[in-house]
Short mmCIF file of C-alpha atoms in Angstrom, two decimals:
data_model
loop_
_atom_site.label_atom_id
_atom_site.label_comp_id
_atom_site.label_asym_id
_atom_site.label_seq_id
_atom_site.Cartn_x
_atom_site.Cartn_y
_atom_site.Cartn_z
CA UNK A 1 136.97 150.52 82.75
CA UNK A 2 133.70 148.51 82.63
CA UNK A 3 135.63 145.69 80.90
CA UNK A 4 138.17 145.58 83.74
CA UNK A 5 135.36 145.52 86.30
CA UNK A 6 133.64 142.65 84.43
CA UNK A 7 136.92 140.72 84.22
CA UNK A 8 137.55 141.20 87.95
CA UNK A 9 133.98 140.10 88.80
CA UNK A 10 134.42 137.06 86.57
CA UNK A 11 137.67 136.13 88.36
CA UNK A 12 136.03 136.58 91.77
CA UNK A 13 133.10 134.41 90.77
CA UNK A 14 135.47 131.74 89.44
CA UNK A 15 137.56 131.81 92.64
CA UNK A 16 134.43 131.56 94.78
CA UNK A 17 133.22 128.61 92.73
CA UNK A 18 136.50 126.65 92.89
CA UNK A 19 136.34 125.80 96.63
CA UNK A 20 132.68 124.86 96.19
CA UNK A 21 133.52 122.54 93.27
CA UNK A 22 136.39 121.01 95.23
CA UNK A 23 134.09 120.41 98.19
CA UNK A 24 131.47 118.79 95.93
CA UNK A 25 134.16 116.59 94.34
CA UNK A 26 135.32 115.46 97.81
CA UNK A 27 131.74 114.63 98.78
CA UNK A 28 131.14 112.75 95.52
CA UNK A 29 134.38 110.77 95.69
CA UNK A 30 133.44 108.47 98.60
CA UNK A 31 129.98 108.06 97.10
CA UNK A 32 131.38 106.89 93.77
CA UNK A 33 133.60 104.41 95.58
CA UNK A 34 130.55 103.01 97.31
CA UNK A 35 130.52 99.56 98.83
CA UNK A 36 131.10 97.65 95.54
CA UNK A 37 134.73 98.87 95.41
CA UNK A 38 135.18 98.44 99.16
CA UNK A 39 134.02 94.84 99.04
CA UNK A 40 135.83 93.84 95.88
CA UNK A 41 132.74 94.05 93.71
CA UNK A 42 132.81 95.25 90.13
CA UNK A 43 131.27 98.73 90.44
CA UNK A 44 130.35 98.87 86.74
CA UNK A 45 128.58 95.50 86.97
CA UNK A 46 126.66 96.65 90.05
CA UNK A 47 125.57 99.86 88.31
CA UNK A 48 124.53 97.83 85.25
CA UNK A 49 122.43 95.52 87.44
CA UNK A 50 120.85 98.53 89.20
CA UNK A 51 119.90 100.07 85.86
CA UNK A 52 118.55 96.79 84.45
CA UNK A 53 116.39 95.93 87.47
CA UNK A 54 115.23 99.55 87.80
CA UNK A 55 114.09 99.42 84.16
CA UNK A 56 112.01 96.32 84.93
CA UNK A 57 110.42 98.09 87.90
CA UNK A 58 109.78 101.19 85.79
CA UNK A 59 108.15 99.01 83.10
CA UNK A 60 105.77 97.72 85.77
CA UNK A 61 104.74 101.23 86.84
CA UNK A 62 107.24 102.53 89.38
CA UNK A 63 108.65 105.96 88.48
CA UNK A 64 112.17 105.65 87.07
CA UNK A 65 114.22 107.57 89.66
CA UNK A 66 112.50 105.96 92.67
CA UNK A 67 113.06 102.58 90.98
CA UNK A 68 116.79 103.30 90.62
CA UNK A 69 117.04 104.40 94.27
CA UNK A 70 115.08 101.36 95.43
CA UNK A 71 117.42 98.97 93.60
CA UNK A 72 120.50 100.85 94.82
CA UNK A 73 119.32 100.33 98.40
CA UNK A 74 118.50 96.71 97.63
CA UNK A 75 122.10 96.15 96.47
CA UNK A 76 123.68 97.81 99.52
CA UNK A 77 124.77 95.25 102.11
CA UNK A 78 123.59 97.53 104.89
CA UNK A 79 120.37 98.48 102.99
CA UNK A 80 121.20 102.03 104.16
CA UNK A 81 122.68 104.83 102.05
CA UNK A 82 122.97 108.59 102.36
CA UNK A 83 121.72 110.94 99.65
CA UNK A 84 125.35 111.62 98.70
CA UNK A 85 126.08 107.91 98.34
CA UNK A 86 122.95 107.40 96.25
CA UNK A 87 123.83 110.37 94.04
CA UNK A 88 127.35 109.00 93.53
CA UNK A 89 126.25 105.47 92.75
CA UNK A 90 123.48 106.55 90.38
CA UNK A 91 125.48 109.47 88.96
CA UNK A 92 122.66 111.93 89.47
CA UNK A 93 122.18 115.19 91.34
CA UNK A 94 121.22 115.25 95.03
CA UNK A 95 117.98 116.99 93.97
CA UNK A 96 117.03 113.98 91.82
CA UNK A 97 117.71 111.70 94.78
CA UNK A 98 115.60 113.90 97.05
CA UNK A 99 112.57 113.70 94.76
CA UNK A 100 112.92 109.95 94.27
CA UNK A 101 113.35 109.24 97.96
CA UNK A 102 110.30 111.37 98.78
CA UNK A 103 108.16 109.04 96.62
CA UNK A 104 109.61 105.90 98.23
CA UNK A 105 109.05 107.27 101.75
CA UNK A 106 105.43 108.17 100.89
CA UNK A 107 104.64 104.66 99.67
CA UNK A 108 106.42 103.05 102.64
CA UNK A 109 109.28 101.35 100.77
CA UNK A 110 112.02 103.45 102.39
CA UNK A 111 112.38 105.19 105.73
CA UNK A 112 114.44 108.28 106.46
CA UNK A 113 116.68 108.35 109.52
CA UNK A 114 119.14 110.88 110.88
CA UNK A 115 122.64 109.75 111.73
CA UNK A 116 123.46 110.29 115.42
CA UNK A 117 125.40 113.53 115.90
CA UNK A 118 124.71 114.68 112.35
CA UNK A 119 121.99 116.40 110.39
CA UNK A 120 122.66 114.12 107.44
CA UNK A 121 119.85 111.77 106.45
CA UNK A 122 120.26 108.07 105.81
CA UNK A 123 117.69 106.20 103.75
CA UNK A 124 116.93 102.65 104.78
CA UNK A 125 114.99 99.82 103.23
CA UNK A 126 112.75 97.74 105.53
CA UNK A 127 113.86 94.19 106.33
CA UNK A 128 110.82 92.58 104.72
CA UNK A 129 110.83 94.86 101.72
CA UNK A 130 108.86 92.52 99.45
CA UNK A 131 106.11 92.34 102.07
CA UNK A 132 105.98 96.13 101.82
CA UNK A 133 105.95 96.01 98.02
CA UNK A 134 103.01 93.60 98.13
CA UNK A 135 101.19 95.72 100.70
CA UNK A 136 101.60 98.79 98.48
CA UNK A 137 100.27 96.79 95.51
CA UNK A 138 97.45 95.47 97.68
CA UNK A 139 96.31 99.01 98.53
CA UNK A 140 96.43 99.89 94.84
CA UNK A 141 94.45 96.77 93.90
CA UNK A 142 91.78 97.56 96.50
CA UNK A 143 91.43 101.07 95.05
CA UNK A 144 91.06 99.49 91.62
CA UNK A 145 88.43 97.09 92.99
CA UNK A 146 86.41 99.94 94.53
CA UNK A 147 86.53 101.89 91.27
CA UNK A 148 85.60 98.84 89.20
CA UNK A 149 82.62 98.08 91.46
CA UNK A 150 81.41 101.63 90.85
CA UNK A 151 81.97 101.18 87.11
CA UNK A 152 79.97 97.94 87.14
CA UNK A 153 77.04 99.82 88.72
CA UNK A 154 77.28 102.60 86.13
CA UNK A 155 77.39 100.15 83.22
CA UNK A 156 74.87 97.76 84.75
CA UNK A 157 75.89 94.39 86.15
CA UNK A 158 73.70 92.64 83.55
CA UNK A 159 75.73 94.02 80.66
CA UNK A 160 78.87 92.25 79.41
CA UNK A 161 81.08 95.26 80.32
CA UNK A 162 79.46 95.65 83.75
CA UNK A 163 79.85 91.92 84.47
CA UNK A 164 83.50 92.08 83.41
CA UNK A 165 84.18 94.97 85.81
CA UNK A 166 82.31 93.25 88.64
CA UNK A 167 84.34 90.07 88.14
CA UNK A 168 87.58 92.07 88.03
CA UNK A 169 86.68 93.74 91.33
CA UNK A 170 85.88 90.33 92.82
CA UNK A 171 89.27 89.01 91.60
CA UNK A 172 91.19 91.80 93.35
CA UNK A 173 89.15 91.33 96.55
CA UNK A 174 90.04 87.64 96.49
CA UNK A 175 93.75 88.33 95.97
CA UNK A 176 93.70 90.91 98.78
CA UNK A 177 92.04 88.49 101.22
CA UNK A 178 94.47 85.70 100.34
CA UNK A 179 97.56 87.88 100.69
CA UNK A 180 97.99 87.59 104.50
CA UNK A 181 97.83 83.78 104.33
CA UNK A 182 100.29 83.83 101.44
CA UNK A 183 102.73 85.94 103.46
CA UNK A 184 102.43 83.53 106.39
CA UNK A 185 103.17 80.60 104.08
CA UNK A 186 106.18 82.52 102.76
CA UNK A 187 107.64 82.73 106.29
CA UNK A 188 107.28 78.94 106.67
CA UNK A 189 108.78 78.36 103.21
CA UNK A 190 111.72 80.68 103.94
CA UNK A 191 112.52 78.96 107.24
CA UNK A 192 112.36 75.52 105.63
CA UNK A 193 114.86 76.58 102.97
CA UNK A 194 117.26 78.28 105.39
CA UNK A 195 117.70 75.18 107.51
#
């Protein structure tokens, strides 16, 4: 009798899971056929590029999943993708996408929007994304500079190590002050090359 009950419970659980799996497969299907297939792009080549560029970003300090999401958005013509589309393209769970997107939103590289008439979120990359990347790096460099100035005081500015930290802090201050002028020159350079 207990065996029959267990078998019946197993069948009920399996039947309850089947519609859920079918629903997940339907949601994943459009995501896997993301814009590369729609626009005649080689989906495998796009995924390979995403993984390669994401590895470069991860090597430079960006966490791996946020790097993959960032590059996926960079490769989308609209620069906007839903969590389901990201999960399909990257072949990861929606939970992995959620954690990665949270990081990107916190550092200002991605914004979250809600589609009109829906509760579904769309993640969008800013138009001047590399400006944002540089601004994020600039904030990090200024934190480094502040810490290095403190280290130079602790070690003593007259010591070789203290002088090295003081000069490093000065370097990052210089780069930070030059950055706005550099970005202005970039706008001029871009316009000259688009003409």
